[in-house]
Amino acid sequence: MSDYINWDELSELERIKYESNYLRGTLVESLADPITGSIAYADTQLSKFHGMYQQFDRDLEKERKRQKLEPAYSFLIRVRVPGGVVTPQQWLKLDSLSDQYANHTLKLTTRQAFQFHGVIKSNLKKTIQGINSVLLDTIAACGDVNRNVMSHPNPAESQLHAEVAEVACRISEHLLPSTTAYHEIWLDQKLIADSKKDVEPIYGDRYLPRKFKIAVAIPPYNDSDIFSQDLGFVAIVENNRIAGYNVLVGGGMGTTFGMHETYPRLADVIGFCTPEQVVDVAEKVVLVQRDNGNRQNRKLSRLKYTIDRMGIDSFKAEVYKYLGYELQEARDFEFTRNGDRLGWKKGDDGKWSLTLFVEGGRVADRNGFNLKTALRQVAGNISGQFILTGNQNVIIANVSADEKKKVNEILKKNGVLPGEISGLRQNSIACVALNTCGLAFAEAERYLPTLVTKIESILNQHGLFKEEIVIRMTGCPNGCGRPYLAEIGFVGKSEGHYNLYLGGNFNGTRLNTLYRETLTEDEILAELTPVIADYASNRSEGEKFGDFVIRKQYVKEILKGSDFKH
Ligand code: SRM
Ligand code: SF4
């Protein structure tokens, strides 16, 4: 890259990153400023790389304005948890931090991470230090870097699963930024006298053009929605060992209403690499994006657009150039489903794991359903792990038969009874949306449960209560709940109004299609009722809902992201 930078041509974030002295900016000064609950604008951008977003309570917005008060600022903190695995001790610490400094809930995200909401500025440092005290951190949980690396959620399932999960951790470690800013600002570690000593061998001084997301999966389960990732590795098992990984590039969900050059896209399979090559391949794909991604317009800077602009063959050739070798031909693989398989399962080693549904990923105590208390008590009574899934659920993993009994008792005592939910609800995801997300046009997490109840009653009338159907809702088109892969997808357009998308498939390998626009709840139910009735009467043996609506031409299958309408 030449040294000359024409800043006028670039997005303002590029300059902020470049001038930040490797992500320091004026964060220290912003944190110390007692006049406001917010931080300086440039610091709001830089703080993301440290794992936090400035937000404000949108429920209070109008009233605060009326009272001429600044917005009720607080921060979201995202904990980096590659593959989603934490110990019971770590769970207990995060649980207590959520009571001490946040809004008394833990949010399990769609990328196997934890979020705290509602942390005020003066508590940021204490929360980050608490997180680090149990050997977790928030580095690169957000920002223009590689984010939390996702994995299939249960290393305890078999030795092969453990191997694949370990790959996710290796990739995550390798791609961490190397600036010492995080340790200086949040952990009070000694300032380096000449901080220019910081170098970012992978990211450089402007980091990536945009966020970057990686996942690994092991067929037949597509539980990390591998086709939605910038970069995916699909484990290929041959003769009961991991022969290597197929490499997938260019998935992504985010779109912007009214901007038709934005679209969700499924990743392309570009080849196969050996287990030893995985980290190198990850690094080189990141470098090609670093050097070729769009730094002018952040709406068009994700890897999916770089690939469509370059063409997949030129992109591949560039990756090979950086690698110094070619990938092998991709191997065959097949997914049978995405989402999670709920309930108890026995691992190869005789230990038990319970995949527990967590509606909207929100761990809270509500109306006698005391999930937060239950999980705290479980953490105090087991020696295994907690594993977050990419579908906002949690696995209580690796427990003995005795511990299994204890877990069941604790869940029962706290009103948390797994296994009594519809196939639709089990496969539901809702992004956070209101009241914290600054980009939300409509509710999602706080509303989807109610809508699901209403759709359940239609399903019930047709004997479909147990039928597994993937339903996802987001409060805006950014796609945080991966709605464009759902069999039934809702995307918020404005308060109380949603676009309805149909025709994703049950294994997460097909984009859905816009069916109806800007619907109210009554309109949603009126639209879905005849389709569900038709499905109940006319589906063929084993036919999934998403496949049925395509076969019956309710919607037309979308073959490439750029054909997507929103
Ligand atoms: Fe997301 C921005 C929440 C997974 C695409 N996402 C946001 C922000 C930070 C809003 C903001 O920028 O101010 C949301 C914070 C809301 C809040 O109050 O908590 C937010 N995203 C989430 C989470 C918490 C949703 C959830 O309910 O679980 C997920 C956290 C994941 C994690 O642990 O790292 C989350 N976001 C995703 C995913 C799904 C995934 O990664 O598998 C996507 C779609 C996949 C993709 O990236 O293409 C996603 N989030 C976005 C985008 C659109 C990016 C784009 O390419 O256009 C934005 C907006 C942006 O970046 O400008 C965004
Ligand atoms: Fe916010 Fe939109 Fe993401 Fe939902 S999809 S959390 S509304 S940015």
XYZ file of C-alpha atoms and ligand atoms in Angstrom:
637
model
C 0.000 0.000 0.000
C 1.336 3.488 -0.807
C 1.858 5.879 2.125
C -0.296 8.679 0.692
C -3.868 8.648 2.004
C -6.523 10.876 0.483
C -8.753 11.228 3.536
C -11.459 13.081 1.616
C -12.236 9.904 -0.292
C -12.505 7.694 2.749
C -15.149 7.153 5.383
C -14.508 9.262 8.490
C -13.921 6.118 10.518
C -10.714 5.509 8.597
C -9.193 8.710 9.914
C -10.460 8.059 13.445
C -8.782 4.649 13.459
C -5.562 5.991 11.926
C -5.245 8.892 14.359
C -6.224 6.841 17.405
C -2.728 5.683 18.288
C -3.758 2.081 18.031
C -7.221 2.458 19.531
C -6.424 4.794 22.402
C -8.044 7.966 21.102
C -9.120 10.120 24.037
C -10.846 7.287 25.854
C -9.062 7.990 29.127
C -10.191 11.639 29.038
C -13.723 10.702 27.999
C -14.062 8.272 30.881
C -12.849 10.884 33.335
C -15.242 13.613 32.141
C -17.857 13.960 34.931
C -20.093 16.410 33.026
C -21.732 13.835 30.779
C -22.656 10.162 30.818
C -21.400 9.897 27.235
C -17.963 9.786 25.652
C -16.532 11.810 22.744
C -17.782 10.795 19.281
C -14.448 9.385 18.064
C -14.208 7.406 21.291
C -17.664 5.902 20.724
C -16.199 4.393 17.573
C -12.947 3.265 19.173
C -14.639 1.817 22.262
C -16.208 -0.812 19.994
C -12.797 -2.383 19.434
C -12.601 -2.699 23.232
C -15.948 -4.514 23.282
C -18.450 -1.788 24.153
C -21.062 0.434 22.519
C -22.473 3.661 23.825
C -26.273 3.487 23.884
C -29.165 5.263 25.524
C -32.484 4.068 26.890
C -34.873 4.569 24.004
C -37.921 4.009 26.213
C -36.981 7.180 28.093
C -35.997 9.215 25.027
C -39.079 11.445 24.712
C -39.418 12.132 28.418
C -35.718 13.018 28.799
C -35.999 15.388 25.840
C -39.076 16.983 27.360
C -37.176 17.525 30.571
C -34.242 18.938 28.565
C -31.946 16.235 29.920
C -29.276 14.471 27.937
C -30.279 10.945 26.854
C -30.007 8.258 29.563
C -26.608 7.054 28.352
C -25.278 3.661 29.219
C -23.070 1.068 27.569
C -23.395 -2.394 26.158
C -20.406 -4.596 26.985
C -19.807 -7.707 24.891
C -17.629 -10.492 26.268
C -15.492 -12.396 23.785
C -16.035 -16.142 24.210
C -14.620 -18.096 21.257
C -16.846 -21.124 20.732
C -19.024 -19.929 23.625
C -17.408 -22.022 26.372
C -17.175 -20.747 29.982
C -16.607 -22.447 33.314
C -19.189 -22.418 36.136
C -16.897 -19.997 38.011
C -16.863 -17.630 35.038
C -20.654 -17.881 34.767
C -21.018 -16.987 38.436
C -18.805 -13.936 38.028
C -20.671 -12.677 34.954
C -23.966 -13.280 36.740
C -22.868 -11.219 39.730
C -21.447 -8.413 37.524
C -24.803 -8.188 35.760
C -26.452 -7.497 39.126
C -23.753 -5.156 40.342
C -23.256 -2.975 37.288
C -25.734 -3.848 34.530
C -29.490 -4.326 34.198
C -29.654 -7.613 36.171
C -29.809 -9.708 33.007
C -27.307 -11.495 30.807
C -27.886 -11.514 27.065
C -26.675 -14.581 25.158
C -25.971 -13.416 21.632
C -26.301 -14.979 18.209
C -22.495 -15.288 18.108
C -22.054 -17.248 21.350
C -21.068 -14.211 23.386
C -22.439 -12.517 26.526
C -23.700 -8.977 26.609
C -24.267 -6.691 29.553
C -26.712 -3.857 28.973
C -27.131 -0.637 30.917
C -23.627 -0.177 32.318
C -23.088 3.497 33.112
C -19.821 5.195 32.253
C -18.489 5.269 35.799
C -18.959 1.494 36.085
C -17.352 0.543 32.789
C -13.874 0.002 34.105
C -15.036 -1.960 37.140
C -17.110 -4.245 34.924
C -14.270 -4.823 32.468
C -11.901 -5.557 35.334
C -14.404 -8.007 36.811
C -14.671 -9.795 33.477
C -10.888 -9.994 33.178
C -10.574 -11.246 36.759
C -11.989 -14.587 35.594
C -9.735 -14.714 32.544
C -12.336 -13.494 30.063
C -12.077 -10.284 28.084
C -13.934 -8.032 25.693
C -11.115 -7.383 23.222
C -12.295 -7.281 19.619
C -15.819 -8.322 20.560
C -16.888 -5.434 18.302
C -15.103 -3.083 15.840
C -13.381 -3.452 12.471
C -11.548 -6.620 13.385
C -12.256 -10.308 13.524
C -15.147 -10.819 15.992
C -16.023 -13.689 18.301
C -15.233 -16.886 16.406
C -18.204 -19.221 16.418
C -18.132 -22.964 16.629
C -20.598 -25.820 16.780
C -21.643 -25.551 20.389
C -20.644 -28.748 22.091
C -17.015 -29.874 22.338
C -18.218 -32.440 24.877
C -20.126 -34.328 22.155
C -17.080 -36.205 20.831
C -13.322 -35.962 20.387
C -13.872 -34.644 16.849
C -16.157 -31.910 18.149
C -13.517 -30.940 20.692
C -10.920 -30.708 17.931
C -13.115 -28.437 15.817
C -13.947 -26.188 18.785
C -10.251 -25.875 19.500
C -9.713 -24.610 15.954
C -12.164 -21.766 16.666
C -10.070 -20.741 19.678
C -6.839 -20.893 17.712
C -8.232 -18.674 14.957
C -9.571 -16.232 17.541
C -6.241 -15.963 19.364
C -4.282 -15.564 16.158
C -6.450 -12.748 14.878
C -6.606 -10.705 18.091
C -5.358 -7.140 17.690
C -1.955 -6.710 19.314
C -2.268 -3.117 20.566
C -1.732 -2.785 24.309
C -4.354 -0.017 24.526
C -6.955 -2.307 26.120
C -4.674 -3.293 28.988
C -3.617 0.296 29.601
C -7.067 1.843 29.543
C -9.164 -0.767 31.285
C -6.739 -2.799 33.359
C -4.412 0.034 34.406
C -1.399 -1.797 33.106
C 1.722 0.340 32.718
C 1.642 2.788 29.828
C 4.299 2.153 27.285
C 6.482 5.271 27.216
C 6.665 5.322 23.452
C 3.371 3.821 22.476
C 4.418 4.067 18.812
C 6.071 0.741 19.586
C 2.659 -0.815 19.061
C 2.372 -2.605 15.758
C -0.520 -4.486 14.253
C 1.125 -7.066 12.011
C -2.203 -8.337 10.731
C -4.457 -5.310 10.867
C -2.136 -2.364 10.203
C -2.883 1.120 11.540
C -6.362 1.417 10.033
C -7.533 -2.059 10.969
C -10.052 -3.717 8.631
C -12.496 -1.796 6.440
C -15.336 -3.319 8.466
C -16.244 -6.052 10.955
C -15.186 -9.595 10.056
C -16.862 -12.827 11.173
C -15.622 -16.402 11.218
C -17.226 -19.700 12.224
C -16.437 -23.389 12.130
C -19.019 -26.147 11.765
C -19.105 -29.913 11.735
C -21.793 -31.496 9.535
C -24.537 -32.558 9.634
C -25.343 -29.624 11.975
C -25.190 -26.078 10.674
C -25.556 -24.633 14.165
C -23.227 -21.704 13.503
C -25.100 -20.700 10.314
C -21.901 -21.064 8.375
C -23.257 -19.585 5.126
C -23.816 -16.229 6.841
C -20.174 -15.768 7.828
C -17.466 -13.739 6.114
C -15.323 -16.839 6.459
C -16.395 -20.354 7.368
C -14.610 -23.643 7.901
C -16.631 -26.822 7.529
C -14.947 -29.844 9.084
C -14.672 -32.834 6.780
C -14.611 -36.090 8.696
C -13.064 -39.099 6.956
C -12.320 -42.435 8.642
C -13.360 -40.950 11.968
C -10.764 -38.172 11.862
C -10.826 -34.552 10.721
C -9.295 -34.726 7.245
C -9.460 -30.950 6.906
C -11.873 -28.105 6.298
C -13.817 -26.753 3.371
C -13.327 -23.005 3.131
C -16.363 -20.747 2.649
C -16.133 -17.004 1.967
C -18.410 -14.019 1.558
C -21.502 -14.684 3.643
C -23.298 -11.818 5.343
C -26.744 -10.674 6.384
C -26.754 -6.868 6.707
C -28.854 -4.782 4.335
C -30.117 -1.194 4.368
C -33.685 -0.336 3.380
C -33.789 1.724 0.202
C -30.184 0.916 -0.692
C -30.494 -1.853 -3.218
C -26.790 -2.310 -3.660
C -26.868 -3.870 -0.167
C -28.008 -7.464 0.212
C -27.632 -10.606 2.291
C -25.388 -13.172 0.689
C -24.594 -16.832 1.198
C -20.925 -17.777 1.380
C -19.245 -19.537 -1.561
C -17.309 -22.758 -1.021
C -13.847 -22.075 -2.499
C -11.804 -25.130 -1.581
C -10.414 -27.364 1.114
C -7.456 -26.984 3.458
C -5.710 -29.269 5.928
C -6.126 -28.783 9.694
C -2.591 -27.340 9.807
C -3.474 -24.705 7.196
C -6.667 -23.351 8.819
C -5.144 -20.461 10.757
C -2.986 -19.435 7.810
C -5.990 -19.480 5.477
C -7.988 -17.398 7.967
C -5.193 -14.853 8.206
C -4.731 -14.561 4.443
C -8.441 -14.142 3.725
C -8.476 -11.377 6.337
C -5.452 -9.750 4.679
C -7.051 -9.823 1.230
C -10.109 -8.112 2.698
C -7.871 -5.630 4.548
C -6.187 -4.645 1.308
C -9.173 -4.783 -1.049
C -12.237 -3.961 1.042
C -14.119 -0.717 0.393
C -12.924 2.003 2.793
C -15.059 4.739 1.238
C -18.552 3.527 1.988
C -19.066 1.426 5.101
C -22.385 0.164 3.782
C -20.469 -1.639 1.031
C -17.335 -2.679 2.832
C -18.047 -6.207 4.041
C -16.170 -9.079 2.417
C -19.284 -10.163 0.475
C -19.161 -6.941 -1.557
C -15.378 -7.171 -2.040
C -15.891 -10.635 -3.501
C -18.759 -9.621 -5.778
C -16.765 -6.602 -6.968
C -13.579 -8.597 -7.628
C -15.363 -11.729 -8.890
C -14.960 -14.977 -6.998
C -12.163 -16.287 -9.264
C -10.006 -13.163 -8.897
C -10.664 -13.175 -5.174
C -9.538 -16.802 -4.952
C -6.442 -16.038 -7.019
C -5.577 -13.190 -4.653
C -5.972 -15.455 -1.615
C -3.697 -18.038 -3.256
C -1.133 -15.318 -3.941
C -1.101 -14.329 -0.263
C -0.998 -17.980 0.797
C 1.699 -19.011 -1.636
C -0.225 -22.218 -2.360
C -3.623 -23.256 -3.668
C -6.500 -24.771 -1.765
C -7.467 -28.330 -2.650
C -10.786 -29.078 -4.299
C -13.703 -28.794 -1.861
C -15.043 -32.084 -0.454
C -18.707 -33.084 -0.323
C -20.679 -32.266 2.805
C -24.309 -32.033 3.802
C -26.179 -30.227 6.537
C -29.464 -31.580 7.833
C -30.450 -28.651 10.031
C -29.441 -25.386 11.623
C -30.550 -24.252 15.094
C -29.981 -26.323 18.221
C -31.047 -29.779 19.325
C -32.680 -29.163 22.686
C -32.718 -31.532 25.642
C -30.294 -33.941 27.324
C -27.686 -35.811 25.314
C -24.970 -38.251 26.337
C -21.457 -37.597 24.995
C -19.019 -40.280 23.809
C -17.379 -40.185 27.231
C -20.625 -40.937 29.106
C -21.039 -37.360 30.392
C -24.350 -35.511 29.914
C -25.198 -32.168 28.308
C -28.473 -30.252 28.377
C -29.248 -27.753 25.608
C -31.643 -25.300 27.183
C -33.880 -22.917 25.254
C -33.362 -19.289 26.292
C -36.009 -17.126 24.685
C -34.367 -14.158 22.929
C -31.133 -15.158 24.657
C -32.201 -13.187 27.747
C -31.167 -14.751 31.034
C -33.474 -13.144 33.581
C -35.916 -13.968 36.361
C -39.452 -13.189 35.228
C -42.900 -14.127 36.507
C -41.888 -17.316 38.276
C -39.652 -18.400 35.383
C -36.421 -17.901 37.319
C -33.859 -18.797 34.698
C -31.147 -16.515 36.030
C -31.415 -17.902 39.556
C -31.596 -21.449 38.211
C -28.424 -21.102 36.136
C -26.623 -19.463 39.053
C -27.559 -22.422 41.260
C -26.556 -24.870 38.536
C -23.182 -23.120 38.249
C -22.685 -23.592 41.974
C -23.412 -27.314 41.720
C -21.668 -28.670 38.633
C -18.121 -29.144 37.498
C -18.683 -29.086 33.724
C -19.092 -26.061 31.465
C -21.661 -23.629 30.183
C -21.616 -23.341 26.410
C -23.442 -20.587 24.571
C -24.892 -21.590 21.228
C -25.143 -19.432 18.122
C -28.899 -19.509 18.534
C -28.992 -17.624 21.845
C -29.335 -20.822 23.893
C -27.101 -22.374 26.540
C -25.751 -25.866 27.046
C -25.079 -27.123 30.547
C -22.313 -29.427 29.432
C -20.207 -32.302 30.566
C -22.005 -33.259 33.763
C -22.127 -36.631 35.525
C -25.337 -38.645 35.960
C -25.564 -37.403 39.575
C -25.109 -33.789 38.520
C -27.737 -34.295 35.819
C -30.251 -35.188 38.519
C -29.309 -32.118 40.494
C -29.621 -29.867 37.418
C -33.114 -31.212 36.719
C -34.155 -30.532 40.320
C -32.828 -26.981 40.244
C -34.546 -26.186 36.938
C -37.827 -27.619 38.186
C -37.666 -25.704 41.454
C -37.190 -22.463 39.528
C -39.985 -23.011 37.030
C -37.639 -23.723 34.127
C -38.968 -26.831 32.428
C -37.267 -27.774 29.196
C -39.202 -29.697 26.584
C -42.636 -28.090 26.811
C -42.280 -25.631 23.968
C -43.504 -25.682 20.417
C -41.273 -26.581 17.477
C -41.685 -22.995 16.287
C -40.594 -21.371 19.550
C -37.635 -23.762 19.897
C -36.359 -22.464 16.593
C -36.938 -18.772 17.232
C -34.324 -16.045 17.360
C -34.955 -12.370 18.104
C -32.301 -9.693 18.093
C -32.119 -7.216 20.965
C -33.716 -4.217 19.208
C -35.573 -1.830 21.589
C -34.928 -0.479 24.140
C -31.155 -0.463 23.808
C -30.289 -0.822 20.138
C -29.868 2.598 18.566
C -30.581 1.217 15.086
C -33.908 -0.502 15.781
C -37.022 0.603 13.896
C -39.256 -1.858 15.741
C -39.359 -4.315 18.640
C -37.892 -7.808 18.304
C -36.766 -9.529 21.552
C -39.610 -7.972 23.551
C -42.249 -8.806 20.939
C -41.417 -12.075 19.164
C -42.514 -14.288 22.110
C -46.020 -12.773 21.926
C -46.230 -13.155 18.175
C -45.015 -16.754 18.419
C -47.825 -17.501 20.888
C -50.333 -16.216 18.335
C -48.798 -18.183 15.461
C -48.668 -21.258 17.717
C -52.402 -21.116 18.092
C -52.781 -21.290 14.288
C -50.297 -24.170 14.174
C -52.195 -25.910 16.963
C -55.439 -25.791 15.009
C -53.638 -27.741 12.280
C -51.857 -30.243 14.515
C -48.491 -28.590 13.889
C -47.498 -27.613 17.450
C -44.446 -29.884 17.417
C -43.411 -29.063 13.830
C -39.968 -27.455 13.859
C -40.031 -24.239 11.839
C -37.245 -21.654 11.906
C -38.654 -18.212 12.765
C -36.496 -15.130 13.294
C -37.175 -11.460 13.903
C -35.000 -8.379 13.854
C -35.862 -4.777 14.591
C -34.091 -3.491 11.475
C -32.522 -4.886 8.300
C -28.990 -5.228 9.752
C -29.729 -8.881 10.297
C -28.369 -9.568 13.798
C -30.770 -12.507 14.234
C -29.868 -13.779 10.735
C -33.517 -13.343 9.631
C -32.799 -13.880 5.932
C -32.013 -17.538 6.603
C -35.290 -18.232 8.416
C -38.230 -20.192 7.052
C -40.337 -17.329 8.433
C -38.408 -14.065 8.803
C -39.572 -10.698 10.127
C -37.643 -7.470 9.732
C -38.820 -4.309 11.487
C -39.743 -1.392 9.232
C -41.295 0.981 11.746
C -42.987 0.722 15.133
C -45.371 -2.256 14.931
C -44.668 -2.971 11.234
C -42.610 -5.758 9.728
C -41.584 -7.123 6.370
C -42.359 -10.829 6.108
C -39.875 -13.115 4.363
C -40.585 -16.761 3.541
C -38.712 -19.681 2.080
C -35.402 -20.043 3.861
C -34.719 -23.706 4.527
C -34.335 -25.734 7.678
C -30.614 -26.296 7.186
C -29.651 -22.672 6.665
C -28.431 -23.003 3.079
C -31.029 -20.863 1.276
C -31.933 -17.191 1.555
C -35.590 -16.379 2.023
C -37.609 -14.006 -0.150
C -39.722 -10.950 0.600
C -43.371 -12.100 0.727
C -45.246 -9.073 2.111
C -44.179 -5.595 3.212
C -44.898 -3.397 6.228
C -47.403 -5.655 7.994
C -49.103 -5.061 11.327
C -49.656 -7.982 13.689
C -53.196 -8.581 12.429
C -51.947 -8.542 8.865
C -49.123 -10.955 9.697
C -51.576 -13.447 11.201
C -53.986 -13.019 8.304
C -51.189 -13.648 5.804
C -49.757 -16.675 7.588
C -53.057 -18.428 8.398
C -53.854 -19.716 4.864
C -50.224 -20.641 4.164
C -50.061 -22.721 7.364
C -53.431 -24.343 6.559
C -52.209 -25.210 3.060
C -48.978 -26.610 4.530
C -50.899 -28.785 7.006
C -53.115 -30.242 4.269
C -50.816 -30.437 1.281
C -47.231 -30.938 2.409
C -45.533 -34.063 1.238
C -44.038 -36.579 3.668
C -41.348 -34.868 5.781
C -41.507 -31.658 3.751
C -40.306 -28.652 5.715
C -42.274 -25.385 5.768
C -39.593 -23.384 3.924
C -39.400 -25.952 1.119
C -43.187 -26.119 0.873
C -43.627 -22.376 0.306
C -41.077 -22.524 -2.495
C -42.675 -25.600 -4.106
C -46.128 -24.036 -3.892
C -44.682 -20.786 -5.308
C -45.711 -18.511 -2.474
C -42.244 -17.095 -3.124
C -39.555 -17.683 -5.691
C -36.199 -19.051 -4.597
C -33.386 -16.495 -4.595
C -30.281 -17.903 -6.188
C -27.872 -15.074 -5.493
C -27.805 -12.358 -2.858
C -27.784 -9.503 -5.354
C -31.286 -10.595 -6.497
C -32.622 -10.091 -2.969
C -35.398 -7.486 -2.606
C -35.975 -5.657 0.648
Fe -25.405 -7.031 15.196
C -25.000 -3.708 14.839
C -26.559 -6.628 18.297
C -25.091 -10.358 15.696
C -25.214 -7.519 11.821
N -25.658 -5.432 16.381
C -25.390 -4.139 16.064
C -25.533 -3.232 17.297
C -24.205 -3.170 17.977
C -26.140 -1.846 17.035
C -25.190 -0.708 16.804
O -24.282 -0.794 15.962
O -25.389 0.317 17.460
C -26.543 -4.091 18.114
C -26.537 -3.879 19.606
C -27.915 -4.096 20.154
C -27.962 -4.187 21.625
O -28.553 -3.288 22.262
O -27.476 -5.168 22.190
C -26.229 -5.473 17.596
N -25.647 -8.236 16.754
C -26.226 -7.896 17.924
C -26.509 -9.105 18.782
C -26.367 -8.846 20.277
C -27.911 -9.616 18.444
C -28.499 -10.623 19.378
O -29.634 -10.363 19.786
O -27.887 -11.638 19.680
C -25.483 -10.084 18.180
C -24.138 -9.997 18.861
C -23.179 -10.962 18.250
C -21.857 -11.066 18.946
O -21.829 -11.636 20.026
O -20.860 -10.625 18.383
C -25.374 -9.551 16.770
N -25.098 -8.649 13.982
C -25.123 -9.949 14.386
C -25.233 -10.811 13.258
C -25.354 -12.326 13.301
C -24.010 -13.002 13.267
O -22.965 -12.358 13.347
O -23.998 -14.218 13.154
C -25.283 -10.002 12.136
C -25.499 -10.473 10.678
C -24.324 -11.131 10.098
C -23.457 -10.125 9.431
O -22.674 -9.476 10.122
O -23.608 -9.955 8.216
C -25.191 -8.645 12.608
N -25.085 -5.829 13.599
C -25.115 -6.214 12.293
C -25.014 -5.048 11.457
C -25.002 -5.030 9.915
C -23.656 -5.255 9.360
C -23.607 -5.107 7.882
O -22.845 -5.817 7.238
O -24.315 -4.262 7.335
C -24.958 -3.937 12.329
C -24.849 -2.460 11.942
C -23.471 -2.066 11.517
O -22.512 -2.798 11.653
O -23.379 -0.950 11.012
C -25.013 -4.466 13.665
Fe -30.353 -3.591 16.413
Fe -31.045 -4.049 13.921
Fe -29.216 -5.571 15.080
Fe -31.704 -5.791 15.803
S -30.911 -6.233 13.751
S -29.953 -5.615 17.212
S -32.454 -3.741 15.623
S -28.978 -3.446 14.636
